[in-house]
Amino acid sequence: MKTIDFDKKAFIRTLFTWFEHNKRDLPWRKTYSPYHVWISEMMLQQTQMERGIQYFNRWIRTFQCPNDIANASLEKVLQLWEGLGYYSRAKNIYQSARIIRDEYNGIIPCDEEKIKRLAGIGDYTLCALMGIAFEKDYATIDANVERVFARLFNCTEKNLKKAIKPLVEELLPKGEARTYNQALMELGALVCKKNPLCDTCPLLSYCESKKLSLEKERPLPKEKKAVIPVLASYCIITDTEQNELIRQRLQQKLWNTMWEFLGIDNILVDAELTPMEQKQLARQSLLIELADFFNIPQTEMEKNITKEASCIRSNYTNHALTAYFFRWQLTTEQEQRIKKQVQEIKGFCWTADSANYAMPSHHRKAHNKYHKKETLC
């Protein structure tokens, strides 16, 4: 078990002085309101800082307090979250906001047990709220802090968080959790990065890994999950008035309740196919899918679906998605037949403005690419 054998007060003074002169001007640091801290922490999970700031500012302009979220529709909340991925986070925010409105008078409580009752609040977010927002003596340990302490104490334990937690908590100065937590996270983000900038580090003299020339080997690398390629194919179906047909994903594990263009999420594909062969396979699979769905002969579908397509590439979890979006402009006769088919199917909708519907990022990108609209995605 690692122990601290240096002057703790001197360590903290050095860290705090560095933070005072180097901290970034982040929007949630202007108020440190529990609401702002909560939203920022939820957004910054799996999200780069610059992107997180864009989304945070847009979110706060729309939802100025938890009650604004609770009083909105889930659809609106998901719209504002589009492009950040991991949509369960947005759904947890929505569920939590309703609890805050109904049970806590619209105010996030400074109470550990009550905060734990909120949806999606794990140990990290709890400590961030209690330590950064409410300035209670809670240590916040994210990937940046893990990296800093792994190098400071030359930690090689597999369960790194468990190993460093006692050290992080022991160094926490009473009553200064806000500055302490942010200073450590900032140091990890700006200096003690994956490729450390040791020459500019204020804690260089305390770093065991640097003394052993092991700073680039700490923390020990985590086993990477294999990347799974996914091929998908969709069709933007447009009626004679330029309304587009979309459907809601219901009872789905992935992107549940969001809206999409019709198509196939996952096409079995040979890894050796060229991009052109992939595109041809995507189109052929889509023809079969739509012909079956609308009960139209494949020979007729062959004439309907464009051979040109937008190719959208994106990543989610450990999947690398390649999605092709073809187009089908309906004739008057086709429109009448297809509208009659889908009018009684739950979750189908014709719209001239998909901005009113939350969509997975690859569908939004394909739509915006076709309509040449700007997007945060």
CSV table of N, CA and C in Angstrom, one decimal, residues 123-177:
chain,number,residue,atom,x,y,z
A,123,ASP,N,-20.8,7.2,-8.1
A,123,ASP,CA,-19.8,7.8,-7.1
A,123,ASP,C,-19.1,9.0,-7.5
A,124,TYR,N,-18.7,9.0,-8.8
A,124,TYR,CA,-18.0,10.2,-9.3
A,124,TYR,C,-18.8,11.4,-9.3
A,125,THR,N,-20.0,11.3,-9.9
A,125,THR,CA,-20.9,12.5,-10.0
A,125,THR,C,-21.3,13.0,-8.6
A,126,LEU,N,-21.6,12.1,-7.7
A,126,LEU,CA,-21.9,12.4,-6.4
A,126,LEU,C,-20.8,13.2,-5.7
A,127,CYS,N,-19.6,12.8,-5.9
A,127,CYS,CA,-18.4,13.5,-5.3
A,127,CYS,C,-18.2,14.8,-5.9
A,128,ALA,N,-18.4,14.9,-7.3
A,128,ALA,CA,-18.3,16.2,-8.0
A,128,ALA,C,-19.3,17.2,-7.4
A,129,LEU,N,-20.5,16.8,-7.2
A,129,LEU,CA,-21.5,17.7,-6.7
A,129,LEU,C,-21.2,18.1,-5.3
A,130,MET,N,-20.9,17.1,-4.4
A,130,MET,CA,-20.7,17.4,-3.0
A,130,MET,C,-19.4,18.2,-2.8
A,131,GLY,N,-18.3,17.9,-3.6
A,131,GLY,CA,-17.0,18.5,-3.4
A,131,GLY,C,-16.9,19.8,-4.2
A,132,ILE,N,-17.3,19.9,-5.5
A,132,ILE,CA,-17.1,21.1,-6.3
A,132,ILE,C,-18.2,22.1,-6.1
A,133,ALA,N,-19.5,21.6,-6.1
A,133,ALA,CA,-20.6,22.5,-6.0
A,133,ALA,C,-20.9,22.9,-4.6
A,134,PHE,N,-20.9,22.0,-3.7
A,134,PHE,CA,-21.2,22.3,-2.3
A,134,PHE,C,-20.0,22.5,-1.4
A,135,GLU,N,-18.8,22.3,-1.9
A,135,GLU,CA,-17.6,22.4,-1.1
A,135,GLU,C,-17.5,21.6,0.1
A,136,LYS,N,-18.0,20.4,0.1
A,136,LYS,CA,-17.9,19.5,1.2
A,136,LYS,C,-16.6,18.6,0.9
A,137,ASP,N,-16.2,18.0,1.9
A,137,ASP,CA,-14.9,17.3,1.8
A,137,ASP,C,-15.0,15.9,1.1
A,138,TYR,N,-15.3,16.0,-0.2
A,138,TYR,CA,-15.4,14.8,-1.0
A,138,TYR,C,-14.3,14.9,-2.1
A,139,ALA,N,-13.6,13.8,-2.3
A,139,ALA,CA,-12.5,13.8,-3.4
A,139,ALA,C,-13.1,13.3,-4.6
A,140,THR,N,-12.9,14.0,-5.7
A,140,THR,CA,-13.4,13.6,-7.0
A,140,THR,C,-12.3,13.0,-7.9
A,141,ILE,N,-12.5,11.7,-8.3
A,141,ILE,CA,-11.5,11.0,-9.0
A,141,ILE,C,-12.0,10.6,-10.4
A,142,ASP,N,-11.4,11.3,-11.4
A,142,ASP,CA,-11.7,11.0,-12.8
A,142,ASP,C,-10.5,10.5,-13.4
A,143,ALA,N,-10.5,10.2,-14.7
A,143,ALA,CA,-9.3,9.7,-15.4
A,143,ALA,C,-8.1,10.5,-15.3
A,144,ASN,N,-8.3,11.9,-15.3
A,144,ASN,CA,-7.2,12.8,-15.1
A,144,ASN,C,-6.5,12.6,-13.8
A,145,VAL,N,-7.3,12.5,-12.7
A,145,VAL,CA,-6.7,12.3,-11.4
A,145,VAL,C,-6.1,11.0,-11.2
A,146,GLU,N,-6.7,10.0,-11.8
A,146,GLU,CA,-6.0,8.6,-11.8
A,146,GLU,C,-4.6,8.7,-12.4
A,147,ARG,N,-4.5,9.4,-13.5
A,147,ARG,CA,-3.3,9.5,-14.2
A,147,ARG,C,-2.2,10.2,-13.4
A,148,VAL,N,-2.6,11.3,-12.8
A,148,VAL,CA,-1.7,12.1,-12.0
A,148,VAL,C,-1.2,11.3,-10.8
A,149,PHE,N,-2.1,10.6,-10.1
A,149,PHE,CA,-1.6,9.8,-8.9
A,149,PHE,C,-0.9,8.6,-9.3
A,150,ALA,N,-1.2,8.0,-10.4
A,150,ALA,CA,-0.5,6.8,-10.9
A,150,ALA,C,1.0,7.1,-11.1
A,151,ARG,N,1.2,8.3,-11.6
A,151,ARG,CA,2.6,8.8,-11.8
A,151,ARG,C,3.3,9.3,-10.5
A,152,LEU,N,2.5,10.1,-9.8
A,152,LEU,CA,3.1,10.6,-8.5
A,152,LEU,C,3.6,9.5,-7.6
A,153,PHE,N,2.8,8.4,-7.5
A,153,PHE,CA,3.1,7.3,-6.6
A,153,PHE,C,3.5,6.0,-7.3
A,154,ASN,N,3.8,6.1,-8.6
A,154,ASN,CA,4.2,4.9,-9.4
A,154,ASN,C,3.3,3.7,-9.1
A,155,CYS,N,2.1,3.9,-9.3
A,155,CYS,CA,1.1,2.8,-9.0
A,155,CYS,C,1.0,1.9,-10.2
A,156,THR,N,1.0,0.6,-9.9
A,156,THR,CA,0.9,-0.4,-11.0
A,156,THR,C,-0.3,-1.3,-10.7
A,157,GLU,N,-1.2,-1.0,-9.7
A,157,GLU,CA,-2.3,-1.8,-9.4
A,157,GLU,C,-3.3,-1.8,-10.6
A,158,LYS,N,-3.9,-3.0,-10.8
A,158,LYS,CA,-4.9,-3.1,-11.9
A,158,LYS,C,-6.2,-2.2,-11.5
A,159,ASN,N,-6.6,-2.3,-10.3
A,159,ASN,CA,-7.7,-1.4,-9.8
A,159,ASN,C,-7.1,-0.1,-9.4
A,160,LEU,N,-6.8,0.8,-10.3
A,160,LEU,CA,-6.1,2.0,-10.0
A,160,LEU,C,-6.9,2.9,-9.1
A,161,LYS,N,-8.2,3.1,-9.4
A,161,LYS,CA,-9.0,4.0,-8.6
A,161,LYS,C,-9.0,3.6,-7.1
A,162,LYS,N,-9.2,2.3,-6.9
A,162,LYS,CA,-9.2,1.8,-5.5
A,162,LYS,C,-7.8,2.0,-4.8
A,163,ALA,N,-6.7,1.9,-5.6
A,163,ALA,CA,-5.4,2.0,-5.0
A,163,ALA,C,-5.1,3.5,-4.7
A,164,ILE,N,-5.6,4.4,-5.5
A,164,ILE,CA,-5.2,5.8,-5.2
A,164,ILE,C,-6.2,6.6,-4.3
A,165,LYS,N,-7.4,6.0,-4.2
A,165,LYS,CA,-8.4,6.7,-3.4
A,165,LYS,C,-8.0,7.2,-2.0
A,166,PRO,N,-7.4,6.3,-1.3
A,166,PRO,CA,-6.9,6.7,0.1
A,166,PRO,C,-5.9,7.8,0.0
A,167,LEU,N,-5.1,7.9,-1.0
A,167,LEU,CA,-4.0,8.9,-1.2
A,167,LEU,C,-4.7,10.2,-1.5
A,168,VAL,N,-5.6,10.2,-2.5
A,168,VAL,CA,-6.4,11.4,-2.9
A,168,VAL,C,-7.1,12.0,-1.7
A,169,GLU,N,-7.7,11.2,-0.9
A,169,GLU,CA,-8.5,11.6,0.2
A,169,GLU,C,-7.6,12.1,1.3
A,170,GLU,N,-6.5,11.5,1.5
A,170,GLU,CA,-5.5,12.0,2.6
A,170,GLU,C,-5.0,13.3,2.3
A,171,LEU,N,-4.8,13.6,1.0
A,171,LEU,CA,-4.2,14.9,0.7
A,171,LEU,C,-5.2,16.1,0.6
A,172,LEU,N,-6.5,15.7,0.6
A,172,LEU,CA,-7.6,16.7,0.5
A,172,LEU,C,-7.6,17.6,1.7
A,173,PRO,N,-7.3,18.9,1.5
A,173,PRO,CA,-7.3,19.9,2.6
A,173,PRO,C,-8.8,20.2,3.1
A,174,LYS,N,-9.0,20.2,4.3
A,174,LYS,CA,-10.4,20.4,4.9
A,174,LYS,C,-10.9,21.8,4.4
A,175,GLY,N,-12.1,21.7,3.9
A,175,GLY,CA,-12.8,22.9,3.4
A,175,GLY,C,-12.4,23.5,2.1
A,176,GLU,N,-11.5,22.8,1.4
A,176,GLU,CA,-11.0,23.3,0.1
A,176,GLU,C,-11.2,22.3,-1.0
A,177,ALA,N,-12.2,21.5,-0.9
A,177,ALA,CA,-12.4,20.4,-1.9
A,177,ALA,C,-12.6,21.0,-3.3
